[in-house]
Short mmCIF file of C-alpha atoms in Angstrom, two decimals:
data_model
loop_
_atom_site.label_atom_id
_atom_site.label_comp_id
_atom_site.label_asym_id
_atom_site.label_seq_id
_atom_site.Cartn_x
_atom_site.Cartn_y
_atom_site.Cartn_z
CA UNK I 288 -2.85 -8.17 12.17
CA UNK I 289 -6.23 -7.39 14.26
CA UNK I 290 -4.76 -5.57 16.74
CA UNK I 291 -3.01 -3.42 14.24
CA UNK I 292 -6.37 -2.50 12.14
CA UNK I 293 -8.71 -1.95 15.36
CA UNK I 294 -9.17 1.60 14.60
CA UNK I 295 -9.28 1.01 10.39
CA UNK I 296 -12.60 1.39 8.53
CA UNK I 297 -12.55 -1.19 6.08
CA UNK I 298 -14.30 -1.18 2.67
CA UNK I 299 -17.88 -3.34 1.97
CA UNK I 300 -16.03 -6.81 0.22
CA UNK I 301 -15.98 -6.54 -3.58
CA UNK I 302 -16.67 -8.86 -6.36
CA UNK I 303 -14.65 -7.17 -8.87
CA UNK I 304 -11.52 -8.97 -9.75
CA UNK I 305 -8.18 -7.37 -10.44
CA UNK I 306 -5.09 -10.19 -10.67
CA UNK I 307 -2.66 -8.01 -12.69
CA UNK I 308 -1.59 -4.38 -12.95
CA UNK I 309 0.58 -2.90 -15.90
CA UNK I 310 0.99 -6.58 -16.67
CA UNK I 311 2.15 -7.71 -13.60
CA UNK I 312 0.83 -10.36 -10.94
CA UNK I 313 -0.15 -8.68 -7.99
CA UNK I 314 1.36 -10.07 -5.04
CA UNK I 315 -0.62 -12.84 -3.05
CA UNK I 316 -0.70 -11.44 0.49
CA UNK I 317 -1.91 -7.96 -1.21
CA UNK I 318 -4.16 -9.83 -2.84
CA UNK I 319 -5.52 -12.11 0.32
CA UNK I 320 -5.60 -8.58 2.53
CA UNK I 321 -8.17 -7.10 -0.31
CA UNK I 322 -10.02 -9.65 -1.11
CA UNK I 323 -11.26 -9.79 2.62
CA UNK I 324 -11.71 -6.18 3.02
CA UNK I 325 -10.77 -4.14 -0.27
CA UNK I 326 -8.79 -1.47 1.19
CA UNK I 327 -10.24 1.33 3.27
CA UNK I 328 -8.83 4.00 5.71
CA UNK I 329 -7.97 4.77 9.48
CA UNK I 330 -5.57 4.59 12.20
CA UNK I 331 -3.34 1.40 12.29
CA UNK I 332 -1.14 0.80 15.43
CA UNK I 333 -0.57 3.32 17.84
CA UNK I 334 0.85 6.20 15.56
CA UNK I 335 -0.28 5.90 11.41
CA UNK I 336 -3.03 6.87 9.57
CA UNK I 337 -3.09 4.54 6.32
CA UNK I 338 -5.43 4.39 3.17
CA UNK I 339 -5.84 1.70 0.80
CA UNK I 340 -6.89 1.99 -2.74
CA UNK I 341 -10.13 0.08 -3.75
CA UNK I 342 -9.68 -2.63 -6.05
CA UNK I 343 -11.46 -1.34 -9.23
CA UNK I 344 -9.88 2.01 -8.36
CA UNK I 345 -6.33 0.96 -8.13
CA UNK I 346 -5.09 1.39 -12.07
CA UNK I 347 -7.54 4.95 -12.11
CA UNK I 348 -4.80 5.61 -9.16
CA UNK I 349 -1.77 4.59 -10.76
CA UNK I 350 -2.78 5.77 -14.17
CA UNK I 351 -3.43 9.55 -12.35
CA UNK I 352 -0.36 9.25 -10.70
CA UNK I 353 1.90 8.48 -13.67
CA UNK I 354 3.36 5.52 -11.74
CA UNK I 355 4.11 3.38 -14.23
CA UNK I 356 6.13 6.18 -16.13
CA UNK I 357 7.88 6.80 -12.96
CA UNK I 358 8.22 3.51 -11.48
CA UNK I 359 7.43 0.69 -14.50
CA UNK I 360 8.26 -1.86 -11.85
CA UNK I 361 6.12 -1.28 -9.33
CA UNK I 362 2.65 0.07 -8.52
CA UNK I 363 0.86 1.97 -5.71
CA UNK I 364 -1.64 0.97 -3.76
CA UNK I 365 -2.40 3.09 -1.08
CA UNK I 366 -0.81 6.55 0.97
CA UNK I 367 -1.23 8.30 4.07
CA UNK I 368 -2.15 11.65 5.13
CA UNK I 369 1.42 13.52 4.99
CA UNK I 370 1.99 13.04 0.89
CA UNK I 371 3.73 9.09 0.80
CA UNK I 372 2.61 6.76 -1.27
CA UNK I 373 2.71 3.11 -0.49
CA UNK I 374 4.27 0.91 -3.40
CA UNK I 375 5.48 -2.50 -4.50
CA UNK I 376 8.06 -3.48 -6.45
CA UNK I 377 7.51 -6.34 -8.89
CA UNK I 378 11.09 -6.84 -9.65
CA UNK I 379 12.82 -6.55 -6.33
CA UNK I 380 9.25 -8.19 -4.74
CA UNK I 381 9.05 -5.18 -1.80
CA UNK I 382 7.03 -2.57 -0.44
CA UNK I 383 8.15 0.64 0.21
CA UNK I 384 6.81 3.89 0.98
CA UNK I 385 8.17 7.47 -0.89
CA UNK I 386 6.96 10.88 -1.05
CA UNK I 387 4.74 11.92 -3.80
CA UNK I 388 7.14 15.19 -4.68
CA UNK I 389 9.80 12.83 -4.64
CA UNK I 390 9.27 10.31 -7.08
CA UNK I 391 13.18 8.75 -7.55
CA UNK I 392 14.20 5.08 -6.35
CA UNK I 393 17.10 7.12 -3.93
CA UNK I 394 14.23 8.13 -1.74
CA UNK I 395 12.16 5.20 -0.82
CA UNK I 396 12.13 4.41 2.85
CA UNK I 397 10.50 1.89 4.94
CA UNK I 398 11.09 -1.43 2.59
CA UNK I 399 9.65 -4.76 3.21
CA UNK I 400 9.15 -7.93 2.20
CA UNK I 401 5.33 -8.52 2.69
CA UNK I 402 2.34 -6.35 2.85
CA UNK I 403 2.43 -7.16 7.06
CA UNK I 404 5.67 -6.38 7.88
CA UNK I 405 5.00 -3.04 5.73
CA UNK I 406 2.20 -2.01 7.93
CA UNK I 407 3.71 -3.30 11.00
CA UNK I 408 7.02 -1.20 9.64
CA UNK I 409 5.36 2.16 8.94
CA UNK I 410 3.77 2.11 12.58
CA UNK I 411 6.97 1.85 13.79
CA UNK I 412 8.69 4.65 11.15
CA UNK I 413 6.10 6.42 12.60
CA UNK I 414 7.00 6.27 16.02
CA UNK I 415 10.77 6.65 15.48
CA UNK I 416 9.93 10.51 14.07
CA UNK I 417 7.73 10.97 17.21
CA UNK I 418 10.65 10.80 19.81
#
């Protein structure tokens, strides 16, 4: 996961705790990646620009948003620079990425089944719209 975050610019560490959202347990690995370094911005891989939501920002986010009315399943904790948001879904227990002007479960794209393979997924999503 270092080699994929070189270029990130991680957030100071936090000590504000968040364990649940909308009622829901946050998953572990999320949880594990923010605790260490509480979301921040930059280039990940060779072709994505990611941003992760601060801790004590992340129901502020999803509240703005309207996730939960959207999506009561899930929440979002992070997007990129071209409109997606990056989600999880508590029931199914993925991540997946969607448009923000496109807000139905049809048009999700780039599932996973941990935070990792999400990241290492969208780097590649990325480069499969490059060529």
């Amino acid at each position: 996961m270092d080699e994929l975050f070189r270029d990130f610019d991680f957030n100071d560490r936090t000590d504000f705790e968040l364990y649940k959202i909308n009622g829901n347990k946050l998953p572990d690995d999320y949880l594990n990646f923010m605790k260490k370094h509480n979301g921040g911005e930059g280039n990940v891989g060779k072709n994505s620009y990611m941003q992760f939501i601060k801790l004590e920002e992340i129901s502020e986010y999803n509240n703005e948003y309207e996730i939960f009315q959207v999506f009561p399943d899930c929440f979002c904790f992070g997007g990129d620079l071209g409109g997606n948001h990056f989600c999880y879904n508590f029931v199914s227990k993925k991540y997946f990425a969607i448009d923000c002007c496109s807000m139905i479960e049809e048009d999700i794209y780039c599932v996973a089944s941990s935070f990792y393979d999400f990241v290492t997924k969208w780097d590649r999503e990325l480069e499969d719209t490059d060529n």
